[in-house]
mmCIF file of C-alpha atoms in Angstrom:
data_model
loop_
_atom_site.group_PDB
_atom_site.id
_atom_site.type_symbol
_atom_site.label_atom_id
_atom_site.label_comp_id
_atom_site.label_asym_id
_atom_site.label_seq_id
_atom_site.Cartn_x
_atom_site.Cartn_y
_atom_site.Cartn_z
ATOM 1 C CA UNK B 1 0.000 0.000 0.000
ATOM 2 C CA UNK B 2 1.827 3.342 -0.942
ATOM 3 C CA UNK B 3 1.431 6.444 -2.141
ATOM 4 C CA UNK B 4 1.194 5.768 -5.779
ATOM 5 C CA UNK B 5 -2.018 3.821 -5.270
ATOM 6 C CA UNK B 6 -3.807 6.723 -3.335
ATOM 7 C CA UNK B 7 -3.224 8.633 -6.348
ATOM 8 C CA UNK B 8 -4.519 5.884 -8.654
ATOM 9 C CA UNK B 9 -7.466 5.927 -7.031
ATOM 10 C CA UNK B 10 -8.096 10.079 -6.602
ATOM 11 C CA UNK B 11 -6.223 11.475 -9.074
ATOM 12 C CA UNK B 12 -3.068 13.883 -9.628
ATOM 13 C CA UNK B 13 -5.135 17.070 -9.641
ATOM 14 C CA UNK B 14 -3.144 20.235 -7.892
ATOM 15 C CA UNK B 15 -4.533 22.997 -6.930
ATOM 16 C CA UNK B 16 -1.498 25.380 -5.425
ATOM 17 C CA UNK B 17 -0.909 28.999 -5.264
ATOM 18 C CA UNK B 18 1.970 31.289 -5.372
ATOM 19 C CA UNK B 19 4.099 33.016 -2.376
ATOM 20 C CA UNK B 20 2.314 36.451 -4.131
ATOM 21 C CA UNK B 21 -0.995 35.636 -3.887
ATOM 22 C CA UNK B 22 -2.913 37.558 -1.314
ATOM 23 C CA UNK B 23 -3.945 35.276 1.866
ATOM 24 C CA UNK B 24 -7.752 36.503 0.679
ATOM 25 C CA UNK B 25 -7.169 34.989 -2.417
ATOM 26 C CA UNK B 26 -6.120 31.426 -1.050
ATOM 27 C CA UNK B 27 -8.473 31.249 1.295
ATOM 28 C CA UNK B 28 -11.414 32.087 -1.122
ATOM 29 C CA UNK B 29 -9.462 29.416 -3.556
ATOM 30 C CA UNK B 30 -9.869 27.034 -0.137
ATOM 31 C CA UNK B 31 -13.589 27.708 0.543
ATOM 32 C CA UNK B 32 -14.482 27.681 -3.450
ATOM 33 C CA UNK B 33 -12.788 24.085 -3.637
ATOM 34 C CA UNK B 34 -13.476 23.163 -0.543
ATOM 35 C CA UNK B 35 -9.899 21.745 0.369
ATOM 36 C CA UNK B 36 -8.041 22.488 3.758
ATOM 37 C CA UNK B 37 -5.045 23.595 2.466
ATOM 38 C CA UNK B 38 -3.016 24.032 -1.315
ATOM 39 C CA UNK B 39 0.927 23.931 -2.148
ATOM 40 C CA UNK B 40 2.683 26.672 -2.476
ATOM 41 C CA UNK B 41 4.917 26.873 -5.315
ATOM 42 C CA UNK B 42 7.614 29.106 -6.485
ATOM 43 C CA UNK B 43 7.926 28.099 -9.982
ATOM 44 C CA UNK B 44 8.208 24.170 -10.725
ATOM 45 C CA UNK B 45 9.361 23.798 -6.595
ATOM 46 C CA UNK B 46 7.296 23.822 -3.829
ATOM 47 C CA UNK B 47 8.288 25.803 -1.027
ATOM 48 C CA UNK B 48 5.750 25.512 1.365
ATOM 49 C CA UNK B 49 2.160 24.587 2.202
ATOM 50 C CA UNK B 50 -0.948 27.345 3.303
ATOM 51 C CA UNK B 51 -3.563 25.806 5.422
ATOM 52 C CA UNK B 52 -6.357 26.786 7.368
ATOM 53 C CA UNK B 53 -4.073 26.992 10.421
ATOM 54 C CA UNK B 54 -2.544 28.990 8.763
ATOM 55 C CA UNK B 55 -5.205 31.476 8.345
ATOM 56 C CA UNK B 56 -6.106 30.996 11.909
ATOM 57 C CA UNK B 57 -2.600 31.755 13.123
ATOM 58 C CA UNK B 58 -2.586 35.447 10.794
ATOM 59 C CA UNK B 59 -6.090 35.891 12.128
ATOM 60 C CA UNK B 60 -5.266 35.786 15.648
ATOM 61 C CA UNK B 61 -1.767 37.754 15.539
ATOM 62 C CA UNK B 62 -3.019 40.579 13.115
ATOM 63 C CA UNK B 63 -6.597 40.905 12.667
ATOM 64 C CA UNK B 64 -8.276 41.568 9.232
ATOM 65 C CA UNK B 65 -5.278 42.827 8.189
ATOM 66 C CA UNK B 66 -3.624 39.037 7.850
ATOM 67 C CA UNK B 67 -6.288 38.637 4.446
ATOM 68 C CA UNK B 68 -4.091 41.570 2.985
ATOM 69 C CA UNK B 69 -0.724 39.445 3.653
ATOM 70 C CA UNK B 70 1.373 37.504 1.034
ATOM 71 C CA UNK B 71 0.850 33.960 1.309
ATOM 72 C CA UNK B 72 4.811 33.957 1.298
ATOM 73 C CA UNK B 73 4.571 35.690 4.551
ATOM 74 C CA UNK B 74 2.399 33.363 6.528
ATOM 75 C CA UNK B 75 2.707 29.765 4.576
ATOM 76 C CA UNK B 76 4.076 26.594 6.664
ATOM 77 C CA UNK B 77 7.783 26.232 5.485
ATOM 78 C CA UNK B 78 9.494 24.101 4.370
ATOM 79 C CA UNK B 79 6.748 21.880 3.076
ATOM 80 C CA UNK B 80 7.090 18.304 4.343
ATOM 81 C CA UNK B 81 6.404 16.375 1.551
ATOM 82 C CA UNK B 82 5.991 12.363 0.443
ATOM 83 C CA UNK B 83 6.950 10.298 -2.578
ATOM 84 C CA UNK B 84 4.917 7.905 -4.666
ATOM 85 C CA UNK B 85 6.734 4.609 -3.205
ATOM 86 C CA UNK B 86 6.326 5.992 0.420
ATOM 87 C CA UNK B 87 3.984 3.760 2.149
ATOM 88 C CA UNK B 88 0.864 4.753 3.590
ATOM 89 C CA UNK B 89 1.275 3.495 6.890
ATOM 90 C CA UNK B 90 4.692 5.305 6.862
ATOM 91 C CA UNK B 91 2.902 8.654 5.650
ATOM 92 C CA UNK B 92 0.368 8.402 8.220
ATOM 93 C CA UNK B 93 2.938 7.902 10.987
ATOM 94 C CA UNK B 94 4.395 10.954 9.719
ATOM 95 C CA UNK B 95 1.399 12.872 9.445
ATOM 96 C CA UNK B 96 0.537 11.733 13.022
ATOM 97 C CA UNK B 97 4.125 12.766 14.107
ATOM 98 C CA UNK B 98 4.190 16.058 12.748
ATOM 99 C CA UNK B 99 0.757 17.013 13.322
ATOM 100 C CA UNK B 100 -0.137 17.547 9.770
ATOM 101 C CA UNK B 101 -3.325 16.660 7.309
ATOM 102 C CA UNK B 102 -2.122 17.384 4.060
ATOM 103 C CA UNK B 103 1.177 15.793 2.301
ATOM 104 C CA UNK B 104 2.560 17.286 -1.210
ATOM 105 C CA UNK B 105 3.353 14.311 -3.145
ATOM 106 C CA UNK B 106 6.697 15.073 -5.058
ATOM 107 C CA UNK B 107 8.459 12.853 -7.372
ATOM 108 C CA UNK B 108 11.487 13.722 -10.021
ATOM 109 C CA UNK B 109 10.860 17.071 -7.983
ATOM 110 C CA UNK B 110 7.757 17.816 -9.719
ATOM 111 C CA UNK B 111 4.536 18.004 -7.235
ATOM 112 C CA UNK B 112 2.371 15.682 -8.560
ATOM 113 C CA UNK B 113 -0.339 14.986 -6.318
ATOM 114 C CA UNK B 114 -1.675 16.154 -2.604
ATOM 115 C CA UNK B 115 -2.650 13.587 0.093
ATOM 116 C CA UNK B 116 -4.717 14.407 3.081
ATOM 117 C CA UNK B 117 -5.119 12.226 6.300
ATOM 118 C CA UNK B 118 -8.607 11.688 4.839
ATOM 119 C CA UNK B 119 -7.511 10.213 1.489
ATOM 120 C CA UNK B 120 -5.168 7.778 3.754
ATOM 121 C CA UNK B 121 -7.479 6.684 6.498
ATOM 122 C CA UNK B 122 -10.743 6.274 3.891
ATOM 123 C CA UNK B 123 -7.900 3.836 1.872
ATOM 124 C CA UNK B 124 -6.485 1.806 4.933
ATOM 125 C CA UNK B 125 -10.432 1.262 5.785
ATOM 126 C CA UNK B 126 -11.156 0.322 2.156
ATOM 127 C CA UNK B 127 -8.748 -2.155 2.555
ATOM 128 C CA UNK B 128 -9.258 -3.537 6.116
ATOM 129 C CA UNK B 129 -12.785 -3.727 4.506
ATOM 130 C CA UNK B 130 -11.878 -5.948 1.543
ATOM 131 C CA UNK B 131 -9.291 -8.095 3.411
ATOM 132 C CA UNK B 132 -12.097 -8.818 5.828
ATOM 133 C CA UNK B 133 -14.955 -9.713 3.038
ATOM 134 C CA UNK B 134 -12.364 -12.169 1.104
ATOM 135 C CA UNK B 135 -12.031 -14.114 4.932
ATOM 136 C CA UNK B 136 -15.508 -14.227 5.015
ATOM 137 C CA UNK B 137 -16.256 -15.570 1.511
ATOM 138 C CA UNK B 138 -13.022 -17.836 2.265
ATOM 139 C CA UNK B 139 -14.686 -19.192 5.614
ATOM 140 C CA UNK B 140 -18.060 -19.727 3.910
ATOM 141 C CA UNK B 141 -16.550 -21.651 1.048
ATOM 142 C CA UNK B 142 -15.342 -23.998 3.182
#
């Protein structure tokens, strides 16, 4: 179970923004796609990752004011980010380690693809799911 087969299953789309874009702009690019949080690129690299913490975190330390910000200035950075062949338990642990829900996924150091804790959980349960049917039809065919 890795990466790559997440991907398979939800597809490569990404949606990222800029370190110029104003924080209004990515957050009304959040609410209109309804995604907690986007890469941010600087040309072909990604250099960090705006969330809705992140938002909260502007919010609290400078009022209205934060929507007027660059998304440079108040991104997550560096961007911790996952490959293709990483395994899913492996990007959960980190996920759960680093107290993150979204995962760039980077490969040939393109961005390719965004995982969220969602997208990994819904797949392990899929699975467990599956695994757990086969037994039954195995048990009952005996």
């Amino acid at each position: 179970m890795t990466i790559a087969a997440i991907l398979g299953g939800k597809g490569r789309e990404v949606i990222s923004v800029t370190t110029q874009h104003s924080v209004r702009e990515a957050v009304a690019l959040l609410a209109q796609r309804r995604i907690g949080a986007v890469p941010v690129m600087d040309g072909a690299n990604v250099v960090g990752i705006f969330s809705e913490r992140d938002v909260i975190h502007g919010l609290e330390a400078h009022g209205a004011a934060a929507l007027d910000a660059r998304v440079g200035d108040v991104m997550t950075s560096p961007a911790i980010t996952v490959g293709l062949s990483e395994a899913v338990i492996g990007a959960l642990s980190l996920m759960t380690r680093r107290r993150i829900r979204h995962l760039p996924v980077v490969e040939a150091g393109q961005v390719i693809g965004v995982v969220s804790i969602g997208d990994l959980v819904k797949y392990r349960i899929d699975r467990i799911e599956a695994d757990a049917e086969a037994m039954r039809s195995y048990i009952q065919s005996a």
